[in-house]
Coordinates of C-alpha atoms and ligand atoms in Angstrom, one line a residue:
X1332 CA -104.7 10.1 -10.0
X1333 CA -103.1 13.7 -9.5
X1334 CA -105.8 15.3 -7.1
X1335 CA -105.4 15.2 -3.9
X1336 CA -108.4 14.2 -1.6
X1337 CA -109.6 13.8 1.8
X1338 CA -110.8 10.3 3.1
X1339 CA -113.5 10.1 6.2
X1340 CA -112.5 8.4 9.1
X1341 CA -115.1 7.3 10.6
X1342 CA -114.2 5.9 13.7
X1343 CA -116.6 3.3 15.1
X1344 CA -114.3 1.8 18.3
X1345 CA -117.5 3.1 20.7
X1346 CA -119.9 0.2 18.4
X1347 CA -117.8 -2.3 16.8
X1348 CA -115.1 -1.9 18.5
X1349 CA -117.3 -2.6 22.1
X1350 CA -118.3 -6.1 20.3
X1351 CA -114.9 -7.3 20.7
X1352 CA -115.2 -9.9 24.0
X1353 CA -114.4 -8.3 26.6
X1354 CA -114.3 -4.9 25.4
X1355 CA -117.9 -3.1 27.2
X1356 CA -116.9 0.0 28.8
X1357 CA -119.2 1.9 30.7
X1358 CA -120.6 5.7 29.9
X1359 CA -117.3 7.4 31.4
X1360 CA -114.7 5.5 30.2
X1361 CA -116.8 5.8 26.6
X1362 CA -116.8 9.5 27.6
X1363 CA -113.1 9.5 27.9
X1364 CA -112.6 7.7 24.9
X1365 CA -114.9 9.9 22.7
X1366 CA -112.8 12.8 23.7
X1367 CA -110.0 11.4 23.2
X1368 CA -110.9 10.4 19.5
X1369 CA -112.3 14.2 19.7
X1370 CA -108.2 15.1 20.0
X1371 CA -107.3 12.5 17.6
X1372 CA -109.7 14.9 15.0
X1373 CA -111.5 11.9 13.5
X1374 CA -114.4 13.0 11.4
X1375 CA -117.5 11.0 12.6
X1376 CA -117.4 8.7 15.7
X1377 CA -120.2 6.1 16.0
X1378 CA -120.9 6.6 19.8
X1379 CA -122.8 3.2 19.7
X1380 CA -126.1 1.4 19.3
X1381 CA -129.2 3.5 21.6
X1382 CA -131.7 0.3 21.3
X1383 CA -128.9 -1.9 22.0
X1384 CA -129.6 -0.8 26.1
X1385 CA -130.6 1.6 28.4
X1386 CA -126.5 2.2 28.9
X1387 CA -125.8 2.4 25.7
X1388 CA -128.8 5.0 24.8
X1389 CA -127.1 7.0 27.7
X1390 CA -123.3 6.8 26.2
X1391 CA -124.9 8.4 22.7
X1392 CA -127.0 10.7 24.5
X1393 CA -124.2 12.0 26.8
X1394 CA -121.6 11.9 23.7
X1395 CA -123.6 14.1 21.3
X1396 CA -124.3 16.2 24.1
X1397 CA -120.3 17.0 24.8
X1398 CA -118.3 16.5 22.0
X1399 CA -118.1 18.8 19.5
X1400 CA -116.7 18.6 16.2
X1401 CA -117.1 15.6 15.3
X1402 CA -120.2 14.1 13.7
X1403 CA -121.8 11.4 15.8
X1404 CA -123.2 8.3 14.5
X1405 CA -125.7 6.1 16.6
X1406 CA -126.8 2.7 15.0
X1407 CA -130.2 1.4 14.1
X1408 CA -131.7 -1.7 12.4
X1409 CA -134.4 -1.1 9.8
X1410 CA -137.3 -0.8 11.3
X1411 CA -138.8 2.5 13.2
X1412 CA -138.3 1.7 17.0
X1413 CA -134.7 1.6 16.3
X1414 CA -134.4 4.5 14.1
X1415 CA -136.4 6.6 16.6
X1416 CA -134.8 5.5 19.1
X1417 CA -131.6 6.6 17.7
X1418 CA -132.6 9.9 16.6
X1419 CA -133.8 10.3 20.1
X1420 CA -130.1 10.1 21.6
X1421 CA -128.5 11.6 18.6
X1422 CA -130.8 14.7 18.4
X1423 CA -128.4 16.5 20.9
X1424 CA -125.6 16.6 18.2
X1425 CA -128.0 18.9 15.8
X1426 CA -127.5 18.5 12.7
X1427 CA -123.9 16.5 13.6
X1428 CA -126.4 13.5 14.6
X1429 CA -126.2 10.3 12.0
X1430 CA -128.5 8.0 11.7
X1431 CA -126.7 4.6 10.8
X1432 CA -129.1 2.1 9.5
X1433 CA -128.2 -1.4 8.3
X1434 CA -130.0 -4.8 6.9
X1435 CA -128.2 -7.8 5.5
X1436 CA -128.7 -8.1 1.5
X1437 CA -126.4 -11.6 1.3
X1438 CA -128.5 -14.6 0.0
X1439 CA -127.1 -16.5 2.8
X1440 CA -127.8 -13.5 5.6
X1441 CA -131.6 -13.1 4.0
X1442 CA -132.5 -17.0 3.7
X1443 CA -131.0 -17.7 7.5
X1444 CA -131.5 -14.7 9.6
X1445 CA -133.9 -12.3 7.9
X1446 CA -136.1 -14.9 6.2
X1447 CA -137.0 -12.6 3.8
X1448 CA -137.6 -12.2 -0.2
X1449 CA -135.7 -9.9 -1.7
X1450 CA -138.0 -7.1 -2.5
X1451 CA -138.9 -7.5 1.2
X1452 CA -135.0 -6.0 2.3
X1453 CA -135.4 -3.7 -0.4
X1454 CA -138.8 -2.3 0.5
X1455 CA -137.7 -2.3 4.4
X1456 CA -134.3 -0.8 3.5
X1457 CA -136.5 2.2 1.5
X1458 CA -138.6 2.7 4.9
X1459 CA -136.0 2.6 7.1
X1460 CA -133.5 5.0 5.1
X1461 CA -137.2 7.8 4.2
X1462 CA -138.0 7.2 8.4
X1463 CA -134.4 8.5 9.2
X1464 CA -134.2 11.5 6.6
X1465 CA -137.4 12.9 8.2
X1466 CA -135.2 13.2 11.4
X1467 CA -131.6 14.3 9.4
X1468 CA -130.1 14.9 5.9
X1469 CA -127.2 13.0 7.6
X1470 CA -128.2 9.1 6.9
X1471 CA -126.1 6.3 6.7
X1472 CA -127.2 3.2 5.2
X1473 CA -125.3 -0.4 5.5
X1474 CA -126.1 -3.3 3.2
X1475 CA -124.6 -5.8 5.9
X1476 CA -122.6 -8.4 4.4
X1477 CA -122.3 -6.6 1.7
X1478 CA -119.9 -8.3 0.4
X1479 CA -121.4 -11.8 0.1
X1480 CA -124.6 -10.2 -2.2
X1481 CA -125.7 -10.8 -5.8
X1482 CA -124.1 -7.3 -7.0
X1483 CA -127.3 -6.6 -9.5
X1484 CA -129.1 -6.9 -5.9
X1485 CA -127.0 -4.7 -4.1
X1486 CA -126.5 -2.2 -6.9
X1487 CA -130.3 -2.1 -7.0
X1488 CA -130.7 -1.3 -3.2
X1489 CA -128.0 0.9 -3.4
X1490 CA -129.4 2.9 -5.6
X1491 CA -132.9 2.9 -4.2
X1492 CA -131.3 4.1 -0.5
X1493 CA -129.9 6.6 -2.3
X1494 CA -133.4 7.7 -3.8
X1495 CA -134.9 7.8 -0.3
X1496 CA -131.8 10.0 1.1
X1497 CA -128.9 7.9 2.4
X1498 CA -125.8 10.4 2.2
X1499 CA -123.3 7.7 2.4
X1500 CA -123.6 3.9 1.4
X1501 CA -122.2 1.5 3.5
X1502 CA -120.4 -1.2 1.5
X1503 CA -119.1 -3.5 4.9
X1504 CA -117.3 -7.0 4.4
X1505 CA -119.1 -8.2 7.6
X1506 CA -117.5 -11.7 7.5
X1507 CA -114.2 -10.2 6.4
X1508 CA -114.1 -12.7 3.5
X1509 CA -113.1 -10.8 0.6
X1510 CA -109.7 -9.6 -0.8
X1511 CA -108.5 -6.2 -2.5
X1512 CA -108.5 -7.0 -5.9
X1513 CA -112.4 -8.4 -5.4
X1514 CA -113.4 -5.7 -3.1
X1515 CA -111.9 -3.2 -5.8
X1516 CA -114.4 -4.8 -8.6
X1517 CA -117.2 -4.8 -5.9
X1518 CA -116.3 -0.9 -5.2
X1519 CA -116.1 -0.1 -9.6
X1520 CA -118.6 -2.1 -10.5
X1521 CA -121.5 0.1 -8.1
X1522 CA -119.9 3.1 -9.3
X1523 CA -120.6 1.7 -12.6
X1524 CA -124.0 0.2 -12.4
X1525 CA -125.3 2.5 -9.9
X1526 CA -127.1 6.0 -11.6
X1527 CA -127.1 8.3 -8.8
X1528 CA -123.8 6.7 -6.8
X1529 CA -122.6 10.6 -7.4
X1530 CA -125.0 11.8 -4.6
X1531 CA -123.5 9.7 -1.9
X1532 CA -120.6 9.3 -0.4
X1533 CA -119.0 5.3 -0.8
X1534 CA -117.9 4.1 3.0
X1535 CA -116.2 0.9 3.8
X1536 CA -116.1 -0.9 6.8
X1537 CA -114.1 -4.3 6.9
X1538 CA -113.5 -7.2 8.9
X1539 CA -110.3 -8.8 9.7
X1540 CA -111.0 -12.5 9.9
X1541 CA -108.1 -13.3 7.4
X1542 CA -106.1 -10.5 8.2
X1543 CA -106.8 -8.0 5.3
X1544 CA -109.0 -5.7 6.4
X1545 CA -106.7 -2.7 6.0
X1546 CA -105.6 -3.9 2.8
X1547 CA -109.1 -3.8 1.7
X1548 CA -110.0 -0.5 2.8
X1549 CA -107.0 1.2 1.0
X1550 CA -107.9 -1.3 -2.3
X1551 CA -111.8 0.5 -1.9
X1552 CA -110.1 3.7 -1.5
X1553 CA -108.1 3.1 -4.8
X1554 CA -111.5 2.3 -6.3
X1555 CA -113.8 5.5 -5.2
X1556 CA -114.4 4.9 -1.6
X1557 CA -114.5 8.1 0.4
X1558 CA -115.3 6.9 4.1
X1559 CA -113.2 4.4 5.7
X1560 CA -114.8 2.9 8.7
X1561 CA -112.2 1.5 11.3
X1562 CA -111.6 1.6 15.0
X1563 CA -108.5 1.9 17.4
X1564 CA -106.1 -1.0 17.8
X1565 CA -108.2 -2.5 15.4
X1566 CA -110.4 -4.0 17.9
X1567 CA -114.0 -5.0 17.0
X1568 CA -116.6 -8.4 16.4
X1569 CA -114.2 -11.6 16.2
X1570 CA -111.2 -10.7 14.5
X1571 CA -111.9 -6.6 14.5
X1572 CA -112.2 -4.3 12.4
X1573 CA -109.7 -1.6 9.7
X1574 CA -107.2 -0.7 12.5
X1575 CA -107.6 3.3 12.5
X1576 CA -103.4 3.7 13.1
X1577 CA -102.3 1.2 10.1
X1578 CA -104.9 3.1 7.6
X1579 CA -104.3 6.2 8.4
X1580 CA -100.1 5.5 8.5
X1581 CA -100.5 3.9 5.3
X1582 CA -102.4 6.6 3.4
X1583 CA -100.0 9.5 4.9
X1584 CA -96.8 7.2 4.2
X1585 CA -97.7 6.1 0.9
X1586 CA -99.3 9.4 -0.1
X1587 CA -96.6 9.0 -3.7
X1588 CA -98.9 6.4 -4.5
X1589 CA -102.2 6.8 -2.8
X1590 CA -102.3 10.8 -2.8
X1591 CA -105.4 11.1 -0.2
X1592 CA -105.1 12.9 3.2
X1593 CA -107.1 12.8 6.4
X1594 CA -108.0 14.8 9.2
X1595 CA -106.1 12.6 11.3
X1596 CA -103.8 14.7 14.3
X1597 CA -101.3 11.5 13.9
X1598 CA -99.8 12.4 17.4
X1599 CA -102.4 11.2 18.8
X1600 CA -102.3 7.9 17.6
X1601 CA -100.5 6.6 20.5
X1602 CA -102.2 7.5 23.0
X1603 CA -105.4 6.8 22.1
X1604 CA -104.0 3.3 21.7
X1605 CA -102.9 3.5 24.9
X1606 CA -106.0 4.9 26.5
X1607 CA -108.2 2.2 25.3
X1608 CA -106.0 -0.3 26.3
X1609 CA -106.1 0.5 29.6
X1610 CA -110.0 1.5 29.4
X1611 CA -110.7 -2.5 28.0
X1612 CA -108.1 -4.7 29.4
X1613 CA -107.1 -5.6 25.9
X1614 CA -103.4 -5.7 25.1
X1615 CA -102.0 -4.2 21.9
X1616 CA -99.2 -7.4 20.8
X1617 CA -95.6 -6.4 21.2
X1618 CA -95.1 -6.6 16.6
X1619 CA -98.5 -4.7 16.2
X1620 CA -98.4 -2.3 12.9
X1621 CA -97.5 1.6 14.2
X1622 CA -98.4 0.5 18.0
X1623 CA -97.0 -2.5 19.8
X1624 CA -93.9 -1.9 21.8
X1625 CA -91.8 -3.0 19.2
X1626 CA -93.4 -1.2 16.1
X1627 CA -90.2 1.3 16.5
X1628 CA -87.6 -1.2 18.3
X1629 CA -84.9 -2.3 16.4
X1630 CA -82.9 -5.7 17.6
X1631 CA -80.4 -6.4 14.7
X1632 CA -77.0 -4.9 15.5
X1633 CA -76.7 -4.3 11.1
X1634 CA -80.6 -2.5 11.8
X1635 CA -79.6 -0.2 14.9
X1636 CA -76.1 0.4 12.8
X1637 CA -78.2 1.7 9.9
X1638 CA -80.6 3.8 12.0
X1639 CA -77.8 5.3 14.1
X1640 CA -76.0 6.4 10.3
X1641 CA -79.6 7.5 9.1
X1642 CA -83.3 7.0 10.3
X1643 CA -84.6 6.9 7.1
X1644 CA -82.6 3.0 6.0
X1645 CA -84.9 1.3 8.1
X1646 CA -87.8 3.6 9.4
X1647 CA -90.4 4.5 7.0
X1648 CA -92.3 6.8 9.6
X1649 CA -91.0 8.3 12.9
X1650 CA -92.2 7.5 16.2
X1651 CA -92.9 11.1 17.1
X1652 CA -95.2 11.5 14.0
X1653 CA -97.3 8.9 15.8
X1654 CA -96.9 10.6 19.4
X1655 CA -94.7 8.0 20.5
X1656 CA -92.5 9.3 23.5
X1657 CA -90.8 6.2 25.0
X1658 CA -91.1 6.4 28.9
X1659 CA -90.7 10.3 29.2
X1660 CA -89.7 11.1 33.0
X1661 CA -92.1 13.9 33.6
X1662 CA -92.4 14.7 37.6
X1663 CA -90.7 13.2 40.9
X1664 CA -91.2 13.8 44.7
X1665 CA -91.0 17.3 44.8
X1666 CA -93.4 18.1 41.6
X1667 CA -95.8 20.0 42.9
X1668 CA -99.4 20.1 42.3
X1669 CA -99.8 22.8 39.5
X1670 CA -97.2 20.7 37.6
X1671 CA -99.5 17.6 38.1
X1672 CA -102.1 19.0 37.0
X1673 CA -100.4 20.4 34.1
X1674 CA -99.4 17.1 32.7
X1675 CA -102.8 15.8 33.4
X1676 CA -104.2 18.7 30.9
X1677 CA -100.9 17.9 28.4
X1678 CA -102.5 14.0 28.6
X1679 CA -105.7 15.0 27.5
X1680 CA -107.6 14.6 31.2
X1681 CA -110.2 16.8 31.8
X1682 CA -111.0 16.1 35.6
X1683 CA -113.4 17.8 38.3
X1684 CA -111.2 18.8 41.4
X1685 CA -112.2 16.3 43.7
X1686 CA -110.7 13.5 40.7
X1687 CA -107.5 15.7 40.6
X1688 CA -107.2 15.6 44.2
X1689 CA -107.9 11.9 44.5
X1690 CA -105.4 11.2 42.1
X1691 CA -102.9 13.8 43.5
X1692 CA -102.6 12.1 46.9
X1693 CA -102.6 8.9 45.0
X1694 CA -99.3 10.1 43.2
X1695 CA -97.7 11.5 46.3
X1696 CA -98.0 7.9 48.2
X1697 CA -96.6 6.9 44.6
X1698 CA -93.6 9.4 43.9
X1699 CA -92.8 8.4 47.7
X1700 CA -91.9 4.9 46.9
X1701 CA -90.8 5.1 43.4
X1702 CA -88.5 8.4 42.3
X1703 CA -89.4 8.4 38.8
X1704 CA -92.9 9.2 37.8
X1705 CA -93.5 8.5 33.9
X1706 CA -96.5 9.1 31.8
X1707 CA -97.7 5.7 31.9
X1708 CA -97.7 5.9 35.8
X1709 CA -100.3 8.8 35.4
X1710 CA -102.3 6.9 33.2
X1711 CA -102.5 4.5 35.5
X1712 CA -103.5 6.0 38.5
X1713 CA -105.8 8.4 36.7
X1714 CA -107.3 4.7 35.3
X1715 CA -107.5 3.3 39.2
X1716 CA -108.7 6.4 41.1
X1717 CA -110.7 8.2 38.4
X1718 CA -111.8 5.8 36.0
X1719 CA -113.7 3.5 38.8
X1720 CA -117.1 2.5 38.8
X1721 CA -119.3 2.9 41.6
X1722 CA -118.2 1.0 44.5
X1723 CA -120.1 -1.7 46.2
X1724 CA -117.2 -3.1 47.4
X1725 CA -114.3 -1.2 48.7
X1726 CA -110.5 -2.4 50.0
X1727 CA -110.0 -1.3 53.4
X1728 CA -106.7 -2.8 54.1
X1729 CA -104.5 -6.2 53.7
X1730 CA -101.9 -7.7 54.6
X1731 CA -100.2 -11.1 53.2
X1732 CA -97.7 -13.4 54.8
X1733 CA -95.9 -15.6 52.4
X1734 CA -92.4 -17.2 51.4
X1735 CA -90.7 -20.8 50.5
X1736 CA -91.8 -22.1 54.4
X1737 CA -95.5 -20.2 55.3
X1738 CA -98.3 -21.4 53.8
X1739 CA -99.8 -18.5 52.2
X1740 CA -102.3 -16.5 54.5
X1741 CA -104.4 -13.4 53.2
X1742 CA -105.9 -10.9 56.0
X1743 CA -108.5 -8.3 54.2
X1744 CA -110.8 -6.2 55.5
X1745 CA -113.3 -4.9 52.9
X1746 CA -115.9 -2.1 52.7
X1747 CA -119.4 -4.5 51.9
X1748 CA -122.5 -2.4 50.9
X1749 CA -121.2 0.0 53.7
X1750 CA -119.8 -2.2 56.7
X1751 CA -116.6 -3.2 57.2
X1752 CA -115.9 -6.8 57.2
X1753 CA -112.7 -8.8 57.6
X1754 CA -111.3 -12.3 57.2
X1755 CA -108.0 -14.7 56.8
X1756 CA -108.0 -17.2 54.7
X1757 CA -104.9 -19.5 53.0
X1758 CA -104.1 -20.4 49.8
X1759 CA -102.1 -21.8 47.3
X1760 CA -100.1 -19.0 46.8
X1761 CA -100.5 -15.1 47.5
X1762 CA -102.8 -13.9 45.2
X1763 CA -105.0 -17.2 45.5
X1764 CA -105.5 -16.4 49.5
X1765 CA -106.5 -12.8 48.9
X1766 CA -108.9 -13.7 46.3
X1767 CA -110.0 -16.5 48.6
X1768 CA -110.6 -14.2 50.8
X1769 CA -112.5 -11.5 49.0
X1770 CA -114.9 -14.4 47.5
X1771 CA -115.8 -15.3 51.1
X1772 CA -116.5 -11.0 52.1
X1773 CA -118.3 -10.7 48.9
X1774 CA -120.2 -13.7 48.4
X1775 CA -119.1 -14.0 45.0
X1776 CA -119.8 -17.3 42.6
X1777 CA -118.0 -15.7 39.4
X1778 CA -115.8 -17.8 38.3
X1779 CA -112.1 -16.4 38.1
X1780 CA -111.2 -16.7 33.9
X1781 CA -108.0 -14.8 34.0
X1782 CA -105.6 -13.0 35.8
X1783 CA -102.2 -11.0 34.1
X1784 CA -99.4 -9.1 35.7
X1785 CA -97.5 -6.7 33.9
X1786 CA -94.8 -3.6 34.7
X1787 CA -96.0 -0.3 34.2
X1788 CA -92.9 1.1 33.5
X1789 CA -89.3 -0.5 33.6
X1790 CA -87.5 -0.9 37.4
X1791 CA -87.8 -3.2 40.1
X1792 CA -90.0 0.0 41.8
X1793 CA -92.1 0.0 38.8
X1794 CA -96.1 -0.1 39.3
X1795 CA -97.6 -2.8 38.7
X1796 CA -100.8 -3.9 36.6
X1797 CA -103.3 -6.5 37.4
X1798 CA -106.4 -7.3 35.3
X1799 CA -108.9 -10.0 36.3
X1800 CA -111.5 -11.6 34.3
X1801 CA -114.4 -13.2 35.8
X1802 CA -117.7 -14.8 34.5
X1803 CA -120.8 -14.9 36.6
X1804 CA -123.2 -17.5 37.1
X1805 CA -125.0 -16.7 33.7
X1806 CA -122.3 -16.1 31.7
X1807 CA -121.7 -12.4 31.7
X1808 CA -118.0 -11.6 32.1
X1809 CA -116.2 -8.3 32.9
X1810 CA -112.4 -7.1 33.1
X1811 CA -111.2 -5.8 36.7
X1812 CA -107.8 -3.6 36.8
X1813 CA -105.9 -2.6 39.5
X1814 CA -102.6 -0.8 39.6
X1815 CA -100.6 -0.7 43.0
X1816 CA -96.6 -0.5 43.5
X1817 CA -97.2 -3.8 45.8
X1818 CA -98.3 -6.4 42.9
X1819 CA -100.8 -8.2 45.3
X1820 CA -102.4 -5.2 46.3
X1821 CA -102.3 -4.6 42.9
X1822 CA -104.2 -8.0 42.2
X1823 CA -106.5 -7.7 45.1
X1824 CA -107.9 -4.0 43.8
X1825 CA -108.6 -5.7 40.4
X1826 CA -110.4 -8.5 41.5
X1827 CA -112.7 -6.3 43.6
X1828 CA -113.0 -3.5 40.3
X1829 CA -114.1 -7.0 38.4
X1830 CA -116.7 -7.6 41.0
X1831 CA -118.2 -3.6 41.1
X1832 CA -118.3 -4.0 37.4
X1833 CA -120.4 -7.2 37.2
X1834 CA -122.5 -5.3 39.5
X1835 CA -123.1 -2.4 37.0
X1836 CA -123.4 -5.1 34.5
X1837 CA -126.3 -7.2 35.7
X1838 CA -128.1 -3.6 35.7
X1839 CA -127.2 -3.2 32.2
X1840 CA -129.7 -6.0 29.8
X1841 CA -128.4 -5.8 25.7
X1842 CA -130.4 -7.2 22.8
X1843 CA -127.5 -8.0 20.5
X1844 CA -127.7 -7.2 16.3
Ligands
KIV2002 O1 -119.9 -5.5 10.0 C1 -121.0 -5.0 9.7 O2 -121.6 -5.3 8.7 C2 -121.5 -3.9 10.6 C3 -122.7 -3.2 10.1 C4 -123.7 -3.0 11.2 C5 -122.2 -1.9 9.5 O3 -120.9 -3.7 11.6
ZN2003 ZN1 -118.9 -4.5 11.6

């Protein structure tokens, strides 16, 4: 292949990438993220699933009404309350909107959940596909479990989706069962057997359940594929999804032998890892391809030797080409607020003034106690004081007496629905008295799943990060982070974040796919 061409990215970390456990975000930290994909310059983002829930419909909604640029996708099963229910949050992005609609086509996937005949799916797959081109040229259709179908079948409701005005044809691996070389056939063999495959654009979209989702979006590519469906970190349903940073790397590294570009400002990569890291609670690990901490690190004396003599013995990309800028010392004490607000605007925040003031005092009280203030710490206490949701509960003030001969003793006072309230309570350690004690102001039965710790930045004055996950009584769970330079204050703000978020999340009700 000589020509060069361009490959979709079609990032769908807002949908699939919210399936992961764990991973719901609320409508402004979904905001944040969409623009932050908007800076990353990815070509469609699907902003989520509008029937899904009343939140959800309000994340699409709000995203095609603010980001421009990209297209926006919104999801849909086959049938006409999702479809219009999509177009009705979509319709703000003109004719940018894209109406994704999806129904299984495996045997196993039609017997089992559908329970329906073949000509059934085809018939409803025609009807669903002709409802959503009478909203928008720009349809999308998925044959779910694509993968897993008779290909005579799927060729034959490829071709008919086609016929009714899909623009692009979904091919996903929704069990992420297959392999390259079979996924390569599957990708031929429609562009073989299917008459009017010319008229649509081939996507992808693959799972990672045996750890070769990537692999088989470049192997589709190879075969014809011109969308690649993937999210950030890699993060979706089970094992996740194409990880946006490895496919895009791959293609622009191995561009000798897979000559396709993308629209994809590579800078950017890191930190919109970064960002939805901290948005979801979900860590990247430390050997992750292109973004874990040790992605550019290099431990063997013979490794740093060669890399000191030349960068190019042992790294096949540079950091910077992926915005990687290891712990940058950007302000101190005496920064002043125009600087602050400039390196908010260099790290992509847009905020109102009173969230730049909130966050300015918050880094004062910071730069006070810790003389170095690096990007990360900005993150974080833009993450703290900006990204919050509304607060039922509030810390007031606490104070903990601890050490090798006290029992453990937690005094909080708490802001509850609007009164103060305090209490004192023991425990086994710190942090299990002040979460005692916020339990007892609160009320609260959710069980306590997890708790982690981590350093900011390096230094014993580093910041530190808390993230607590509880369950409620009916199963729901949410992820609480706090970041404080005391590590139990720390603790105790993420414990009360958990609880304001389960609040918002009992008002939110989903019907899942
Ligand atoms: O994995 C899958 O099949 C999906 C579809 C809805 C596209 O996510
Ligand atoms: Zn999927």
């Amino acid at each position: 292949m000589s020509q060069k061409e361009n490959i979709i990215i079609f990032d769908t970390t807002l949908r699939d990438g919210e399936q992961s456990p764990g991973a719901s975000m609320n409508i402004e930290e979904k905001l944040r993220i969409a623009h932050q994909l908007e800076r990353l310059n990815v070509d469609v983002m699907e902003a989520g699933f509008p029937i899904a829930s009343d939140g959800d419909f309000e994340a699409v909604k709000k995203i095609a009404q603010t980001i421009k640029g990209a297209q926006i996708a919104g999801l849909s099963r086959s049938n006409n309350m999702d479809i219009d229910r999509a177009w009705e949050a979509l319709k703000y992005a003109g004719d940018r909107g894209r109406i994704h609609t999806f129904i299984a086509t495996s045997d196993i996937h039609m017997k089992y959940k559908l329970k329906m005949s073949k000509q059934e799916v085809l018939d409803t797959a025609v009807a669903a596909v002709t409802r959503a081109a009478g909203y928008t040229p720009n349809v999308e259709f998925s044959a779910e479990d694509a993968v897993r179908t008779q290909l005579p079948f799927l060729a034959q409701v490829i071709e008919a989706v086609i016929e009714a005005g899909a623009t692009t044809v979904n091919i996903p691996d929704t069990v992420g069962y297959t392999i390259p070389s079979e996924y390569y056939d599957i990708i031929r063999y429609l562009k073989g057997n299917v008459s009017n495959i010319e008229k649509a654009v081939i996507s992808v979209h693959c799972h990672n359940d045996l750890g070769l989702a990537v692999a088989n979006s470049l192997a589709a590519v190879q075969a014809g594929a011109r969308q690649l469906e993937c999210t950030i970190n890699g993060i979706g349903e089970r094992a996740g999804n194409s990880s946006l940073e490895e496919a895009v790397m791959t293609l622009r590294t191995r561009h000798d032998i897979m000559p396709f570009t993308t629209n994809i400002v590579t800078e950017q990569i890191t930190p919109s890892s970064k960002l939805l890291s901290t948005i979801t609670g979900i860590p990247v690990q430390p050997n992750k391809a292109v973004v874990g901490v040790n992605a550019f690190a290099h431990e063997a004396g013979i490794h740093q030797h060669g890399v000191l003599m030349d960068k190019s013995t042992y790294e096949i990309m540079t950091p910077e080409s992926v915005g990687l800028n290891q712990n940058k010392l950007v302000l101190g004490k005496h920064s002043g607020r125009h600087a602050f607000v400039d390196r908010l605007k260099q790290l992509g925040y847009d905020l109102s003034k009173e969230e730049i003031q909130k966050a300015f005092v918050r880094f004062k009280t910071l730069a006070d106690l810790k003389k170095e203030i690096f990007d990360e710490d900005l993150d974080a206490i833009v993450a703290d004081e900006v990204l919050r949701v509304p607060e039922t509960y509030r810390l007031e003030q606490m104070n903990v007496s601890s050490g090798s001969f006290a029992a453990p003793t937690a005094t909080v006072a708490m802001e509850v629905n609007g009164k103060i309230k305090r209490t004192a309570v023991m425990g086994d350690g710190p942090v299990d008295a002040t979460f005692k004690a916020i339990k007892k102001l609160t009320k609260s039965k959710a069980t306590l799943l997890n708790f982690s710790v981590g350093a900011i930045t390096g230094g014993t004055d580093a910041q530190g990060e808390c993230s607590v996950r509880l369950q409620s009584t009916e199963g729901r769970e949410v992820l609480g982070q706090g970041a404080h330079s005391d590590i139990i204050v720390a603790s105790a703000k993420a414990y009360i974040n958990a609880l304001n978020k389960m609040i918002v999340a009992e008002k939110r009700s989903h019907t899942s796919i």
